[in-house]
Amino acid sequence: MTIGYNLATYLIERDGYAVIENFLSQSEIDELKNEAEKLIKNMPEESNRAVFNTVESEAKQNKDQYFLDSSDKISYFYEAGALGPNGELLVDPSVSLNKIGHALHELNPVFRKLTFCEQVKETAFQLGFQEPAVVQSMYIFKNPGIGSEVIAHQDASYLYTEPVKVIGFWIALEDATLENGCLWFARGSHKGGVHRRYIRNHDKKSDQLLVYTTPSPYYQKSSFLAAPVPKGSLVLIHGQVVHHSEPNKSQKSRHAYTFHIIETKNTKYSENNWLQPKNKPFAKLYEN
């Protein structure tokens, strides 16, 4: 690793994020990418194709039971630009997906092995987690030309705990550059609390299954710093730091594997969060 845990902890506390290069070896990267290719071969039929988009006016998952039910499944989400009006593919299947999630870490042996490896456990321990649990995982494609924008957001808006203690593990499986949509961070923004929540809608008369509690805040574009990283890097993301990524208009993809952990000791996971455990608690990191 390029930086030590003490420095990573300091940077997360100061900036809201930290980069640890060389977290994964080339063989580990290849194993995850090859497994993703196998998952692509098992993509659903047209009738089950769901689109994922973070732009609120276009976010179909707010109404989609498929998205709501994905916490304990391996579910497939397509780019809006990859599908026609009747769900037909407009691009090659290999570059049609936005992401696969949200239980890769539990249901797929390859992703489970990486998520619960000693290196991940040690990282969580050094960050002060006493009884961490993994709540969700995603393989993100950011495919060439159609990889969509991810709007500025805080992870704690979606995975809220009281007190807030959530960390994202974002692992670059390919070089993340300015051209193909690397992450951008508003450094220090994690010190301003949780700006809004994304919750289950209890209004039975509404067709919106999921809603934001307030409109999207305005974030000054000049506040963000780019964080390009080489493949194999781990980006640790504080739950309250505001971050985003631009659309990928280049000819190079930007694959990443990401998962989130929360503290469960003396911490309450909100019952209003969109993602809820089903039939069993979230998988404890140290016990697996």
CSV table of C-alpha atoms in Angstrom, one decimal:
chain,number,residue,atom,x,y,z
A,1,MET,CA,0.0,0.0,0.0
A,2,THR,CA,1.2,3.5,-0.8
A,3,ILE,CA,0.0,5.2,2.4
A,4,GLY,CA,-0.4,3.8,5.9
A,5,TYR,CA,-3.6,3.5,7.9
A,6,ASN,CA,-2.8,6.3,10.2
A,7,LEU,CA,-2.5,8.7,7.3
A,8,ALA,CA,-5.6,7.3,5.7
A,9,THR,CA,-7.6,7.9,9.0
A,10,TYR,CA,-6.2,11.4,9.2
A,11,LEU,CA,-7.2,12.2,5.6
A,12,ILE,CA,-10.7,10.8,6.1
A,13,GLU,CA,-11.1,13.0,9.1
A,14,ARG,CA,-9.7,16.0,7.4
A,15,ASP,CA,-11.0,15.7,3.8
A,16,GLY,CA,-13.7,13.0,4.0
A,17,TYR,CA,-11.9,10.6,1.8
A,18,ALA,CA,-8.5,8.8,1.3
A,19,VAL,CA,-6.8,6.9,-1.4
A,20,ILE,CA,-4.8,3.7,-0.8
A,21,GLU,CA,-3.0,2.7,-4.0
A,22,ASN,CA,-2.0,-0.9,-4.8
A,23,PHE,CA,-4.8,-2.3,-2.5
A,24,LEU,CA,-5.5,-5.1,-5.0
A,25,SER,CA,-3.0,-7.0,-7.1
A,26,GLN,CA,-3.4,-7.5,-10.8
A,27,SER,CA,-4.6,-11.1,-10.3
A,28,GLU,CA,-7.3,-10.0,-7.9
A,29,ILE,CA,-8.4,-7.4,-10.3
A,30,ASP,CA,-8.6,-9.9,-13.1
A,31,GLU,CA,-10.6,-12.3,-10.9
A,32,LEU,CA,-13.3,-9.7,-10.2
A,33,LYS,CA,-13.5,-8.6,-13.8
A,34,ASN,CA,-13.7,-12.1,-15.1
A,35,GLU,CA,-16.5,-12.9,-12.7
A,36,ALA,CA,-18.4,-9.8,-13.8
A,37,GLU,CA,-18.2,-11.1,-17.4
A,38,LYS,CA,-19.7,-14.3,-16.3
A,39,LEU,CA,-22.5,-12.4,-14.6
A,40,ILE,CA,-23.2,-10.5,-17.8
A,41,LYS,CA,-23.9,-13.8,-19.6
A,42,ASN,CA,-26.7,-14.3,-17.1
A,43,MET,CA,-28.5,-11.0,-17.7
A,44,PRO,CA,-32.3,-11.0,-17.4
A,45,GLU,CA,-34.8,-11.2,-20.1
A,46,GLU,CA,-36.2,-8.0,-21.6
A,47,SER,CA,-39.3,-8.0,-19.3
A,48,ASN,CA,-37.0,-7.6,-16.3
A,49,ARG,CA,-34.7,-4.9,-17.6
A,50,ALA,CA,-34.4,-2.0,-15.1
A,51,VAL,CA,-32.7,1.3,-15.7
A,52,PHE,CA,-30.7,3.1,-13.0
A,53,ASN,CA,-30.2,6.8,-13.1
A,54,THR,CA,-29.2,9.3,-10.3
A,55,VAL,CA,-30.7,12.3,-12.1
A,56,GLU,CA,-33.9,12.8,-10.1
A,57,SER,CA,-36.2,13.8,-12.9
A,58,GLU,CA,-35.2,10.6,-14.8
A,59,ALA,CA,-34.7,8.2,-11.8
A,60,LYS,CA,-37.1,5.3,-12.7
A,61,GLN,CA,-35.9,3.3,-9.7
A,62,ASN,CA,-38.0,5.6,-7.4
A,63,LYS,CA,-41.0,3.7,-8.8
A,64,ASP,CA,-39.4,0.3,-9.3
A,65,GLN,CA,-40.1,-2.6,-7.0
A,66,TYR,CA,-37.2,-4.5,-8.7
A,67,PHE,CA,-34.8,-1.9,-7.3
A,68,LEU,CA,-36.5,-2.0,-3.9
A,69,ASP,CA,-36.2,-5.8,-3.7
A,70,SER,CA,-32.5,-5.9,-4.7
A,71,SER,CA,-31.0,-5.8,-1.2
A,72,ASP,CA,-30.7,-9.6,-1.0
A,73,LYS,CA,-30.3,-10.4,-4.7
A,74,ILE,CA,-27.8,-10.0,-7.6
A,75,SER,CA,-29.8,-7.5,-9.7
A,76,TYR,CA,-28.9,-5.9,-13.1
A,77,PHE,CA,-29.4,-2.3,-13.9
A,78,TYR,CA,-29.0,-0.8,-17.3
A,79,GLU,CA,-27.9,2.5,-18.6
A,80,ALA,CA,-30.7,4.7,-19.9
A,81,GLY,CA,-28.9,5.1,-23.2
A,82,ALA,CA,-28.6,1.3,-23.7
A,83,LEU,CA,-32.3,0.5,-24.0
A,84,GLY,CA,-35.0,1.5,-26.5
A,85,PRO,CA,-38.6,2.4,-25.5
A,86,ASN,CA,-39.7,-1.3,-25.4
A,87,GLY,CA,-36.7,-2.5,-23.4
A,88,GLU,CA,-34.8,-3.6,-26.5
A,89,LEU,CA,-31.0,-3.3,-26.3
A,90,LEU,CA,-29.5,-0.5,-28.4
A,91,VAL,CA,-25.9,-1.5,-27.7
A,92,ASP,CA,-23.9,-4.6,-27.3
A,93,PRO,CA,-24.9,-6.5,-24.1
A,94,SER,CA,-21.3,-6.3,-22.8
A,95,VAL,CA,-21.5,-2.5,-22.6
A,96,SER,CA,-25.1,-2.1,-21.7
A,97,LEU,CA,-25.1,-2.2,-17.9
A,98,ASN,CA,-24.8,0.6,-15.4
A,99,LYS,CA,-24.2,-1.7,-12.4
A,100,ILE,CA,-24.8,-5.1,-10.9
A,101,GLY,CA,-25.9,-5.1,-7.2
A,102,HIS,CA,-26.7,-5.1,-4.3
A,103,ALA,CA,-25.8,-8.5,-2.6
A,104,LEU,CA,-22.7,-9.5,-4.6
A,105,HIS,CA,-20.8,-9.7,-1.3
A,106,GLU,CA,-23.1,-12.4,0.0
A,107,LEU,CA,-24.2,-14.4,-3.0
A,108,ASN,CA,-21.2,-14.5,-5.3
A,109,PRO,CA,-18.2,-16.5,-4.0
A,110,VAL,CA,-15.6,-14.4,-5.8
A,111,PHE,CA,-16.9,-11.1,-4.6
A,112,ARG,CA,-17.6,-12.5,-1.1
A,113,LYS,CA,-14.0,-13.6,-0.8
A,114,LEU,CA,-12.7,-10.2,-1.6
A,115,THR,CA,-15.2,-8.3,0.5
A,116,PHE,CA,-14.5,-10.4,3.6
A,117,CYS,CA,-10.7,-10.7,3.1
A,118,GLU,CA,-8.3,-10.0,5.9
A,119,GLN,CA,-7.1,-6.8,4.2
A,120,VAL,CA,-10.6,-5.3,4.2
A,121,LYS,CA,-11.1,-6.4,7.8
A,122,GLU,CA,-7.8,-4.8,8.9
A,123,THR,CA,-8.8,-1.6,7.1
A,124,ALA,CA,-12.1,-1.4,8.9
A,125,PHE,CA,-10.4,-2.2,12.2
A,126,GLN,CA,-7.8,0.6,11.7
A,127,LEU,CA,-10.7,3.0,10.9
A,128,GLY,CA,-12.2,2.3,14.3
A,129,PHE,CA,-15.1,0.0,13.4
A,130,GLN,CA,-15.9,-2.4,16.3
A,131,GLU,CA,-18.8,-4.4,14.9
A,132,PRO,CA,-19.0,-3.5,11.2
A,133,ALA,CA,-21.5,-5.0,8.8
A,134,VAL,CA,-21.6,-4.9,5.0
A,135,VAL,CA,-24.9,-3.5,3.8
A,136,GLN,CA,-24.6,-3.4,0.0
A,137,SER,CA,-22.2,-4.0,-2.8
A,138,MET,CA,-22.1,-3.1,-6.5
A,139,TYR,CA,-20.0,-3.7,-9.6
A,140,ILE,CA,-20.1,-0.4,-11.5
A,141,PHE,CA,-19.2,-0.4,-15.2
A,142,LYS,CA,-19.2,3.3,-16.4
A,143,ASN,CA,-19.1,2.0,-20.0
A,144,PRO,CA,-17.5,4.0,-22.9
A,145,GLY,CA,-19.7,6.6,-24.4
A,146,ILE,CA,-22.9,5.8,-22.3
A,147,GLY,CA,-21.5,5.6,-18.7
A,148,SER,CA,-23.9,8.1,-17.0
A,149,GLU,CA,-23.3,10.9,-14.6
A,150,VAL,CA,-23.6,10.3,-10.8
A,151,ILE,CA,-24.9,13.5,-9.3
A,152,ALA,CA,-23.4,15.0,-6.2
A,153,HIS,CA,-24.6,13.1,-3.1
A,154,GLN,CA,-23.7,11.8,0.3
A,155,ASP,CA,-23.8,8.0,0.9
A,156,ALA,CA,-25.3,8.6,4.3
A,157,SER,CA,-28.4,10.0,2.6
A,158,TYR,CA,-29.1,6.4,1.4
A,159,LEU,CA,-27.6,4.4,4.3
A,160,TYR,CA,-28.4,6.5,7.3
A,161,THR,CA,-27.4,5.5,10.8
A,162,GLU,CA,-27.7,7.2,14.2
A,163,PRO,CA,-25.0,8.2,14.9
A,164,VAL,CA,-23.7,8.4,11.3
A,165,LYS,CA,-21.0,5.8,10.8
A,166,VAL,CA,-20.8,4.5,7.2
A,167,ILE,CA,-17.7,4.1,5.0
A,168,GLY,CA,-17.7,3.3,1.3
A,169,PHE,CA,-14.9,1.1,-0.1
A,170,TRP,CA,-14.5,2.0,-3.7
A,171,ILE,CA,-12.0,-0.1,-5.6
A,172,ALA,CA,-10.8,0.9,-9.1
A,173,LEU,CA,-10.6,-2.2,-11.3
A,174,GLU,CA,-9.4,0.0,-14.2
A,175,ASP,CA,-7.6,3.4,-14.2
A,176,ALA,CA,-10.1,6.1,-13.2
A,177,THR,CA,-9.2,9.3,-15.1
A,178,LEU,CA,-10.6,12.7,-15.8
A,179,GLU,CA,-11.6,11.4,-19.2
A,180,ASN,CA,-13.6,8.3,-18.2
A,181,GLY,CA,-15.4,9.6,-15.1
A,182,CYS,CA,-13.2,9.5,-12.0
A,183,LEU,CA,-14.6,10.5,-8.6
A,184,TRP,CA,-14.8,14.2,-7.5
A,185,PHE,CA,-15.0,15.2,-3.9
A,186,ALA,CA,-16.0,18.4,-2.0
A,187,ARG,CA,-13.1,18.2,0.4
A,188,GLY,CA,-14.2,18.7,4.0
A,189,SER,CA,-18.0,18.6,3.2
A,190,HIS,CA,-18.4,15.6,5.6
A,191,LYS,CA,-18.3,18.1,8.5
A,192,GLY,CA,-21.7,19.6,7.6
A,193,GLY,CA,-24.0,16.8,8.6
A,194,VAL,CA,-26.4,14.9,6.4
A,195,HIS,CA,-28.1,17.2,3.9
A,196,ARG,CA,-31.1,15.1,3.0
A,197,ARG,CA,-32.4,11.5,3.1
A,198,TYR,CA,-33.6,9.0,0.5
A,199,ILE,CA,-36.3,7.0,2.2
A,200,ARG,CA,-39.2,4.6,1.6
A,201,ASN,CA,-42.4,6.4,0.9
A,202,HIS,CA,-45.2,5.7,3.3
A,203,ASP,CA,-47.8,7.5,1.2
A,204,LYS,CA,-49.9,4.7,-0.2
A,205,LYS,CA,-51.6,7.0,-2.7
A,206,SER,CA,-48.3,7.8,-4.4
A,207,ASP,CA,-46.7,5.8,-7.2
A,208,GLN,CA,-43.3,6.8,-5.8
A,209,LEU,CA,-41.9,3.9,-3.7
A,210,LEU,CA,-38.8,6.0,-2.7
A,211,VAL,CA,-38.6,9.7,-2.1
A,212,TYR,CA,-36.1,12.4,-1.1
A,213,THR,CA,-36.9,14.3,2.1
A,214,THR,CA,-35.9,17.6,0.5
A,215,PRO,CA,-34.9,19.0,-2.9
A,216,SER,CA,-31.3,18.5,-4.0
A,217,PRO,CA,-29.0,21.0,-2.4
A,218,TYR,CA,-26.9,23.3,-4.7
A,219,TYR,CA,-23.2,22.5,-4.6
A,220,GLN,CA,-20.7,24.9,-6.0
A,221,LYS,CA,-18.8,23.1,-8.8
A,222,SER,CA,-15.6,24.8,-7.8
A,223,SER,CA,-15.7,23.1,-4.4
A,224,PHE,CA,-14.9,19.7,-6.0
A,225,LEU,CA,-11.5,18.2,-6.5
A,226,ALA,CA,-10.9,15.4,-8.9
A,227,ALA,CA,-9.5,12.1,-7.6
A,228,PRO,CA,-8.1,10.1,-10.5
A,229,VAL,CA,-6.6,6.8,-9.3
A,230,PRO,CA,-4.8,3.9,-11.0
A,231,LYS,CA,-6.4,0.5,-11.1
A,232,GLY,CA,-6.0,-1.5,-7.9
A,233,SER,CA,-6.6,1.6,-5.7
A,234,LEU,CA,-9.0,1.7,-2.8
A,235,VAL,CA,-10.8,5.0,-2.2
A,236,LEU,CA,-12.3,5.2,1.3
A,237,ILE,CA,-15.4,7.5,1.3
A,238,HIS,CA,-16.8,9.0,4.5
A,239,GLY,CA,-20.6,8.7,4.6
A,240,GLN,CA,-21.1,12.4,4.7
A,241,VAL,CA,-18.6,13.6,2.1
A,242,VAL,CA,-20.3,15.0,-1.0
A,243,HIS,CA,-19.0,13.4,-4.2
A,244,HIS,CA,-19.9,12.8,-7.8
A,245,SER,CA,-18.7,11.6,-11.1
A,246,GLU,CA,-19.0,13.0,-14.6
A,247,PRO,CA,-20.4,10.9,-17.6
A,248,ASN,CA,-18.0,8.8,-19.4
A,249,LYS,CA,-17.7,10.2,-22.9
A,250,SER,CA,-14.4,8.5,-23.6
A,251,GLN,CA,-13.7,5.2,-25.3
A,252,LYS,CA,-12.4,3.6,-22.2
A,253,SER,CA,-14.5,2.0,-19.5
A,254,ARG,CA,-14.1,2.7,-15.7
A,255,HIS,CA,-15.0,-0.5,-13.9
A,256,ALA,CA,-15.1,-0.4,-10.1
A,257,TYR,CA,-16.2,-2.6,-7.2
A,258,THR,CA,-17.7,-0.8,-4.3
A,259,PHE,CA,-19.4,-1.8,-1.0
A,260,HIS,CA,-20.4,0.0,2.2
A,261,ILE,CA,-20.0,-0.9,5.8
A,262,ILE,CA,-21.8,0.5,8.8
A,263,GLU,CA,-21.1,0.3,12.5
A,264,THR,CA,-23.6,-1.8,14.3
A,265,LYS,CA,-22.4,-1.4,17.9
A,266,ASN,CA,-24.3,1.4,19.7
A,267,THR,CA,-25.7,2.4,16.3
A,268,LYS,CA,-29.2,2.3,14.8
A,269,TYR,CA,-29.7,1.6,11.1
A,270,SER,CA,-32.8,3.6,10.0
A,271,GLU,CA,-35.9,1.7,9.3
A,272,ASN,CA,-36.7,4.3,6.6
A,273,ASN,CA,-33.7,3.6,4.5
A,274,TRP,CA,-34.5,2.3,1.0
A,275,LEU,CA,-32.3,-0.8,1.6
A,276,GLN,CA,-33.4,-3.1,4.4
A,277,PRO,CA,-32.1,-6.5,5.5
A,278,LYS,CA,-34.5,-9.4,4.6
A,279,ASN,CA,-34.9,-12.5,6.8
A,280,LYS,CA,-31.5,-12.1,8.4
A,281,PRO,CA,-29.3,-9.2,9.6
A,282,PHE,CA,-26.6,-7.6,7.5
A,283,ALA,CA,-23.4,-9.8,7.3
A,284,LYS,CA,-20.9,-8.9,10.0
A,285,LEU,CA,-17.5,-8.2,8.5
A,286,TYR,CA,-15.4,-9.7,11.3
A,287,GLU,CA,-17.5,-12.8,11.7
A,288,ASN,CA,-17.4,-14.0,8.0
